[in-house]
mmCIF file of C-alpha atoms in Angstrom:
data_model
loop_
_atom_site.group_PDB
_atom_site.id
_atom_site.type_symbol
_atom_site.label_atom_id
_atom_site.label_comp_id
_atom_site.label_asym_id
_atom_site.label_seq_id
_atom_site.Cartn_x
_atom_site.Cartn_y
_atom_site.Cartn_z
ATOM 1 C CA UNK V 1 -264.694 -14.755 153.009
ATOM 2 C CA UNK V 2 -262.402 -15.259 155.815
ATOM 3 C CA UNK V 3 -260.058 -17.509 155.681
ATOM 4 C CA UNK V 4 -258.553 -20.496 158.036
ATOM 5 C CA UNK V 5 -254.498 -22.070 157.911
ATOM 6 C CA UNK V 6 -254.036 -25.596 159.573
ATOM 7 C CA UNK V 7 -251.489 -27.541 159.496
ATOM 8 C CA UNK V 8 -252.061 -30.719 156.900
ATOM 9 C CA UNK V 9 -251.133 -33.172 159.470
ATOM 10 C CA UNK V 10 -249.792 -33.881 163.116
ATOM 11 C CA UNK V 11 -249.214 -37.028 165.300
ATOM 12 C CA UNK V 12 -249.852 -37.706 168.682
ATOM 13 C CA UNK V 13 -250.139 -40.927 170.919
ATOM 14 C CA UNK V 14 -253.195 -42.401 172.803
ATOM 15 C CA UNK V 15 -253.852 -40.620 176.499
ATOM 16 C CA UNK V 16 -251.919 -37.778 175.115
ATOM 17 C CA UNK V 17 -253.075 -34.719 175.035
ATOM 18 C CA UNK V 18 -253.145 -32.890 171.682
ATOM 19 C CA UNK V 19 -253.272 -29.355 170.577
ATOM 20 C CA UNK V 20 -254.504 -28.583 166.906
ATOM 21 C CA UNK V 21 -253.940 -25.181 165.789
ATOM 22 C CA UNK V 22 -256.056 -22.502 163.440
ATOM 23 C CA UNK V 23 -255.039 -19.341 162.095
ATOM 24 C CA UNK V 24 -257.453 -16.771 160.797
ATOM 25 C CA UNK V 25 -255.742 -13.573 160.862
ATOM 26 C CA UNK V 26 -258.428 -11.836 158.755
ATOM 27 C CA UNK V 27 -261.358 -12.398 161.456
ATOM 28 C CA UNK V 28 -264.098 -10.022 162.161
ATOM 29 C CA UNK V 29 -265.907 -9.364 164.853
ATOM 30 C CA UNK V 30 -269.018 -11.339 164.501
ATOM 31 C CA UNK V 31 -267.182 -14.003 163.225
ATOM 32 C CA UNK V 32 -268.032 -17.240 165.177
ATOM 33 C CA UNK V 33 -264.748 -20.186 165.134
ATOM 34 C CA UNK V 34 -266.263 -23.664 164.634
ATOM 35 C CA UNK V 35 -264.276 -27.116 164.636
ATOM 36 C CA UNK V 36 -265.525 -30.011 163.087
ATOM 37 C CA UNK V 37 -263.820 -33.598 162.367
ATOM 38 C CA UNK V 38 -264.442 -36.049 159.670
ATOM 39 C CA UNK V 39 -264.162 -39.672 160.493
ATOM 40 C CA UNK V 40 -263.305 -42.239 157.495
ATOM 41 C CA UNK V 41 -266.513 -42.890 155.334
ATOM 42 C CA UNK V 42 -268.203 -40.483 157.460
ATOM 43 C CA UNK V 43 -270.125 -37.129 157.061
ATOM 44 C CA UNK V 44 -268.357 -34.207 159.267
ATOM 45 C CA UNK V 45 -269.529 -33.444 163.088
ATOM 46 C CA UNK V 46 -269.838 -30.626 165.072
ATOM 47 C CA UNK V 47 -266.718 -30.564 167.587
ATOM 48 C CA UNK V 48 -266.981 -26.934 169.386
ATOM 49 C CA UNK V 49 -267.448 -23.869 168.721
ATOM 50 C CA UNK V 50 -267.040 -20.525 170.562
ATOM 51 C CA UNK V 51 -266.806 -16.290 169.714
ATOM 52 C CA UNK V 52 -264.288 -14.658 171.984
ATOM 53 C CA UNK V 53 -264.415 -16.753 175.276
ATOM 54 C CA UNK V 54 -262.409 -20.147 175.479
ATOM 55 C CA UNK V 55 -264.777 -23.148 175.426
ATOM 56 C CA UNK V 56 -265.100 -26.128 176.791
ATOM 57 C CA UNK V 57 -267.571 -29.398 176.039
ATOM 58 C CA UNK V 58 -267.509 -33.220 176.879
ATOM 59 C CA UNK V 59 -265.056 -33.775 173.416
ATOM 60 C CA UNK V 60 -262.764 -30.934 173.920
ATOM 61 C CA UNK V 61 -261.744 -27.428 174.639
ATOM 62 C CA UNK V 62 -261.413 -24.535 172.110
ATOM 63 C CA UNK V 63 -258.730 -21.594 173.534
ATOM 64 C CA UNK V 64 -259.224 -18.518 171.273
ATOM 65 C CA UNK V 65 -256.595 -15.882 171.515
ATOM 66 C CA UNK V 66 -256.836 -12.575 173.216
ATOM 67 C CA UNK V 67 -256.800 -10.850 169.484
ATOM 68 C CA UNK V 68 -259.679 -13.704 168.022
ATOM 69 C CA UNK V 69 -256.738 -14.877 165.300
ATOM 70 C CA UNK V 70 -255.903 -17.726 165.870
ATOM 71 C CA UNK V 71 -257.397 -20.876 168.302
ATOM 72 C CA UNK V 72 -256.961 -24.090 169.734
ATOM 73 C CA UNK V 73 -258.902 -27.307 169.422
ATOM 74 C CA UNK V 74 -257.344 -29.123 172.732
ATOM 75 C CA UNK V 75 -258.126 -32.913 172.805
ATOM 76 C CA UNK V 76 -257.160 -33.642 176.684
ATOM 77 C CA UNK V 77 -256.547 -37.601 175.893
ATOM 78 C CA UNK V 78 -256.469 -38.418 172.920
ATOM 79 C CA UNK V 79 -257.918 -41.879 171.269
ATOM 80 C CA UNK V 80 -257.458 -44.073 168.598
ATOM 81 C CA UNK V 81 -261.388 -42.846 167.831
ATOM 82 C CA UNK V 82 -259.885 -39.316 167.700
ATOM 83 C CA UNK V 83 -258.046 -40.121 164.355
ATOM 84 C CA UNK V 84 -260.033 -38.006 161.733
ATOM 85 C CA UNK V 85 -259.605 -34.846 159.545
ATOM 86 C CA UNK V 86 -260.079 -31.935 161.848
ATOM 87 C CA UNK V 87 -261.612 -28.521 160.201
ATOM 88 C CA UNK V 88 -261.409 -25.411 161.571
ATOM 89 C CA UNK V 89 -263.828 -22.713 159.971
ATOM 90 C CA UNK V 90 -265.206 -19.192 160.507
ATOM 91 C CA UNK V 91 -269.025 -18.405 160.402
ATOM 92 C CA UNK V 92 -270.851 -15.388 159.750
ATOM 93 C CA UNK V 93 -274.899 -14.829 159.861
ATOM 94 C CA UNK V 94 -276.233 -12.709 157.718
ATOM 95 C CA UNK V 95 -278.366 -12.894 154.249
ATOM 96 C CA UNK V 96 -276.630 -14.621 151.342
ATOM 97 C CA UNK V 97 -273.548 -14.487 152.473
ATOM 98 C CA UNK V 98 -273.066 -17.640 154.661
ATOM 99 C CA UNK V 99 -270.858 -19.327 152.077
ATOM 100 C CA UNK V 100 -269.157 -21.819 155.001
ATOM 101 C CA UNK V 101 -266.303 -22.969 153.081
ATOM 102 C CA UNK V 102 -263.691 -25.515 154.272
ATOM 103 C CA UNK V 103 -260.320 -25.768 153.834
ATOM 104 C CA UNK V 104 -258.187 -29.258 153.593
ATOM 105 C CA UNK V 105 -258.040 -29.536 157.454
ATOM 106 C CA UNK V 106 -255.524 -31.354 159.589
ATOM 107 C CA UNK V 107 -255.254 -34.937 159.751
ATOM 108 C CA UNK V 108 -254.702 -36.119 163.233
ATOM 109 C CA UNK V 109 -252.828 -40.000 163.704
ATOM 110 C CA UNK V 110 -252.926 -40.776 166.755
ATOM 111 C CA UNK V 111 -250.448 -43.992 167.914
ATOM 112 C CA UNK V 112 -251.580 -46.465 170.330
ATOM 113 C CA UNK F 1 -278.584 -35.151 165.305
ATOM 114 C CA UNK F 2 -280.478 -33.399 162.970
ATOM 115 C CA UNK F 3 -282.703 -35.398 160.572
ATOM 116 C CA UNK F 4 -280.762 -34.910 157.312
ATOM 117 C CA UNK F 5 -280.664 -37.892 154.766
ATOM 118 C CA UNK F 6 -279.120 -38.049 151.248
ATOM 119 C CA UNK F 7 -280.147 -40.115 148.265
ATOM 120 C CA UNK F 8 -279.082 -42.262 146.424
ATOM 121 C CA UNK F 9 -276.128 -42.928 148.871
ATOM 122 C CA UNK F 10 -273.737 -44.603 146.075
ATOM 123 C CA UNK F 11 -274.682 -44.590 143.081
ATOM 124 C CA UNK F 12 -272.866 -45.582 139.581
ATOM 125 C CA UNK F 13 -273.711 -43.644 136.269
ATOM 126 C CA UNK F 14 -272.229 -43.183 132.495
ATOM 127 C CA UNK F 15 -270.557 -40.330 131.009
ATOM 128 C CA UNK F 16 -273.288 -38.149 129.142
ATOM 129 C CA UNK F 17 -276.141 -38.956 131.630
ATOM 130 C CA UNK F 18 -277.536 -36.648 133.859
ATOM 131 C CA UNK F 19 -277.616 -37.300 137.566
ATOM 132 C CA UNK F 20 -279.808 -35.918 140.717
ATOM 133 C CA UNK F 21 -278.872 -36.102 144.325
ATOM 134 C CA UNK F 22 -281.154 -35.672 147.082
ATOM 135 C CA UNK F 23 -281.041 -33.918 150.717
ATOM 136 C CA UNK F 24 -284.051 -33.725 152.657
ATOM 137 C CA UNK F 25 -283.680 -32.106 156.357
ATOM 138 C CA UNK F 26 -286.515 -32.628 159.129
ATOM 139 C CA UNK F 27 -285.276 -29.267 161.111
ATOM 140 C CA UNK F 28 -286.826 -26.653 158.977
ATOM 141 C CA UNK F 29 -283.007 -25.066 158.697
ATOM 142 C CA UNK F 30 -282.792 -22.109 156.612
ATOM 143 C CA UNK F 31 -279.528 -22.805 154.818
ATOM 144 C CA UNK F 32 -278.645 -25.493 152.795
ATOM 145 C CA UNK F 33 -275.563 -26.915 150.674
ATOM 146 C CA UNK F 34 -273.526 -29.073 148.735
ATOM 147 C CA UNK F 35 -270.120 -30.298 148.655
ATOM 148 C CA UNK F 36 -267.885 -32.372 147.208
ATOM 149 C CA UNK F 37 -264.885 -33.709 148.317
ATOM 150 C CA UNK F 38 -262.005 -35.552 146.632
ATOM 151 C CA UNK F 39 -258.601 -36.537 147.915
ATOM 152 C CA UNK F 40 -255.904 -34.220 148.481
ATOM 153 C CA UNK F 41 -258.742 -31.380 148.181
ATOM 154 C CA UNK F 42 -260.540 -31.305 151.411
ATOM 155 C CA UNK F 43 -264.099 -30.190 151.274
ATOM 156 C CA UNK F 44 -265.487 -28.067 148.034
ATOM 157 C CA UNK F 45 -268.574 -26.087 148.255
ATOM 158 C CA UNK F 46 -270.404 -26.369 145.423
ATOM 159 C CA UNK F 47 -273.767 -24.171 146.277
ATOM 160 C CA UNK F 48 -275.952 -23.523 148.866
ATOM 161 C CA UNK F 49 -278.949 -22.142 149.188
ATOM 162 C CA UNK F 50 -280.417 -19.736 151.841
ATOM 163 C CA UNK F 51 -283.793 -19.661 151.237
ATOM 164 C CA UNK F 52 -286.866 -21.905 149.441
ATOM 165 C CA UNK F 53 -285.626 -20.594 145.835
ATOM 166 C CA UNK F 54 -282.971 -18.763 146.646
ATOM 167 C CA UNK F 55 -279.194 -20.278 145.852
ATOM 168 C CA UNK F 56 -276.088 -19.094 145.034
ATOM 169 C CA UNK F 57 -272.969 -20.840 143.852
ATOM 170 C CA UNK F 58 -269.517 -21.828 145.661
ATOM 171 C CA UNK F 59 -266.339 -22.345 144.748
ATOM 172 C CA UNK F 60 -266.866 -25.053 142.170
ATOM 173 C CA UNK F 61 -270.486 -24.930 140.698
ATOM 174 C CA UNK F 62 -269.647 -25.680 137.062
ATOM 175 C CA UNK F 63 -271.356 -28.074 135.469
ATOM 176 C CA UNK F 64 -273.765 -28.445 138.468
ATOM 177 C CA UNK F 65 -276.890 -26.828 139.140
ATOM 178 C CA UNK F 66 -279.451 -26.893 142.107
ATOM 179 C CA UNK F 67 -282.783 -25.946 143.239
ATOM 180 C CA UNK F 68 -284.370 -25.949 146.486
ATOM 181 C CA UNK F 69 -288.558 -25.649 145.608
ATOM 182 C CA UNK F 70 -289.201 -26.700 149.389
ATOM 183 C CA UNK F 71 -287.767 -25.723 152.816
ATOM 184 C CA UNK F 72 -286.831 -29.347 153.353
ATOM 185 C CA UNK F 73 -284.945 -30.120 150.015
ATOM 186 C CA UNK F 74 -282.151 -29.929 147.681
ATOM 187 C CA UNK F 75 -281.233 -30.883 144.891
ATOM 188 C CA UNK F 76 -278.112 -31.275 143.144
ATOM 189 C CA UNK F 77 -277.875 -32.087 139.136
ATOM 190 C CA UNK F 78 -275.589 -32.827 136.795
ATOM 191 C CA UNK F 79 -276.706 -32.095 133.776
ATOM 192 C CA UNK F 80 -274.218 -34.270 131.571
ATOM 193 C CA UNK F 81 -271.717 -35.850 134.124
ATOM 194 C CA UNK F 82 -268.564 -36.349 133.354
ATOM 195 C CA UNK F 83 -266.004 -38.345 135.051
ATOM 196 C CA UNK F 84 -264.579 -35.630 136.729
ATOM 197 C CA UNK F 85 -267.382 -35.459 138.317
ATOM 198 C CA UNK F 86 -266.560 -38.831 140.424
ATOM 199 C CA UNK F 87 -266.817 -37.768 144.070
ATOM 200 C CA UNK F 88 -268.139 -37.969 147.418
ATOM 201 C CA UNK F 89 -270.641 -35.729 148.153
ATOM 202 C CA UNK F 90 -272.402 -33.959 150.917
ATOM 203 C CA UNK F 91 -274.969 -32.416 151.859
ATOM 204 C CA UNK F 92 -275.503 -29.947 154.849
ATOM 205 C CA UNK F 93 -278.353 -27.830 156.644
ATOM 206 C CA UNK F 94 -277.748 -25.003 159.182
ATOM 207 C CA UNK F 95 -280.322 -22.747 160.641
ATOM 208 C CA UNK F 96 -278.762 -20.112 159.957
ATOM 209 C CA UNK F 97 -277.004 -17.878 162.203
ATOM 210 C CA UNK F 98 -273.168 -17.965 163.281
ATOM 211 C CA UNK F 99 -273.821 -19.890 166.591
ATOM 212 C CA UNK F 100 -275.566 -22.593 165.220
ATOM 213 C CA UNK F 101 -274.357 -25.655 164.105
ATOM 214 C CA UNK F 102 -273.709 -27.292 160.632
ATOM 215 C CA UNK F 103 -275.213 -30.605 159.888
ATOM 216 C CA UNK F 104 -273.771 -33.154 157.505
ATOM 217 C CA UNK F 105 -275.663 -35.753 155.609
ATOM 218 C CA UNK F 106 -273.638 -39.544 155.319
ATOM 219 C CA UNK F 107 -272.586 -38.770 151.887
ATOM 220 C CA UNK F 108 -273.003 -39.852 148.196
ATOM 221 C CA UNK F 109 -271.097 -41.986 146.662
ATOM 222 C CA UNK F 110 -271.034 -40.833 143.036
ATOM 223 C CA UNK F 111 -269.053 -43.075 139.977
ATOM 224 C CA UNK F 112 -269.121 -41.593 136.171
ATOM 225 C CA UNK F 113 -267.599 -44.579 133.855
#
């Protein structure tokens, strides 16, 4: 399975923007990039998600690089509801093997 | 948000006992699975299933075991829990192809004294 890197943690203040990074060197080409965050006592929810063209929804951008490995979950302003863990995984269709494993993700403080 | 609930939600149970979790989905999604997740270790996947009767394990299935006999559920058990076994866990649902979504479940609260 391919495999993400994030940083364990990073800081930002409120109305800041913030950049979270994602490594995943050994990408294929079907390969889709998928961001979710995990609130205290909460389940995990969809964030964005994109292929090969940046991305852009009412909670964020996503900016994938030219070469698919590595992205960027951009928060524009970021809020105190913004503090969470932040995953960054790689999904692949396809018979049995849609494993969908996460990593530790990074957890985002963000100061008022 | 995708109708996907979880039973029990918390639930507290001795060493020795065996244990079932619920997760029924609404959506009619394909794939289904189970994690667990514990401090310091982000989130485990335990198994998942792709099909009614079709599963396969993840990175930590021992000592759990699953079936899914129906589109809409599946189960997790612990045959003998141990308290090792004391976790948060999670269930998900995803139709099935790379663009699609994942859906979580709120999570079960699971205590082996």
């Amino acid at each position: 399975d391919a495999k993400t890197t994030q940083p364990n943690s990073m800081e930002s203040n409120e109305e800041e923007p913030v950049h979270l990074p994602c490594n995943h060197s050994t990408i294929s080409g079907t390969d889709y990039i998928h961001w979710y965050r995990q609130l205290p006592s909460q389940g995990p929810e969809y964030v964005i998600h994109g292929l090969t063209s940046n991305v852009n929804n009412r909670m964020a951008s996503l900016a994938i690089a030219e070469d698919r490995k590595s992205s960027t979950l951009i928060l524009h302003r970021a809020t105190l509801r913004d503090a969470a863990v932040y995953y960054c995984i790689l999904s692949r269709s396809g018979g049995s093997n849609y494993k969908l494993t996460f990593g530790k993700g990074t957890l985002l403080t963000v100061n008022p | 948000d995708a109708g996907i609930t979880q039973s029990p939600r918390h639930k507290v149970t001795e060493t020795g006992t065996p244990v079932t979790l619920r997760c029924h989905q609404t959506e009619n999604h394909r794939y289904m699975y189970w994690y667990r997740q514990d401090p310091g270790h982000g989130l485990r996947l335990i198994h998942y299933s792709y099909g009614v009767k079709d599963t396969d394990k993840g990175e930590v299935s021992d000592g759990y075991s699953v079936s899914r006999s129906k589109t809409e559920d599946f189960l997790l058990t612990l045959e003998s829990a141990t308290s090792s076994q004391t976790s948060v866990y999670f269930c998900a649902s995803n139709p099935g192809y790379s663009g699609n979504t994942i859906y979580f479940g709120e999570g079960s609260w699971l205590t082996v004294v």
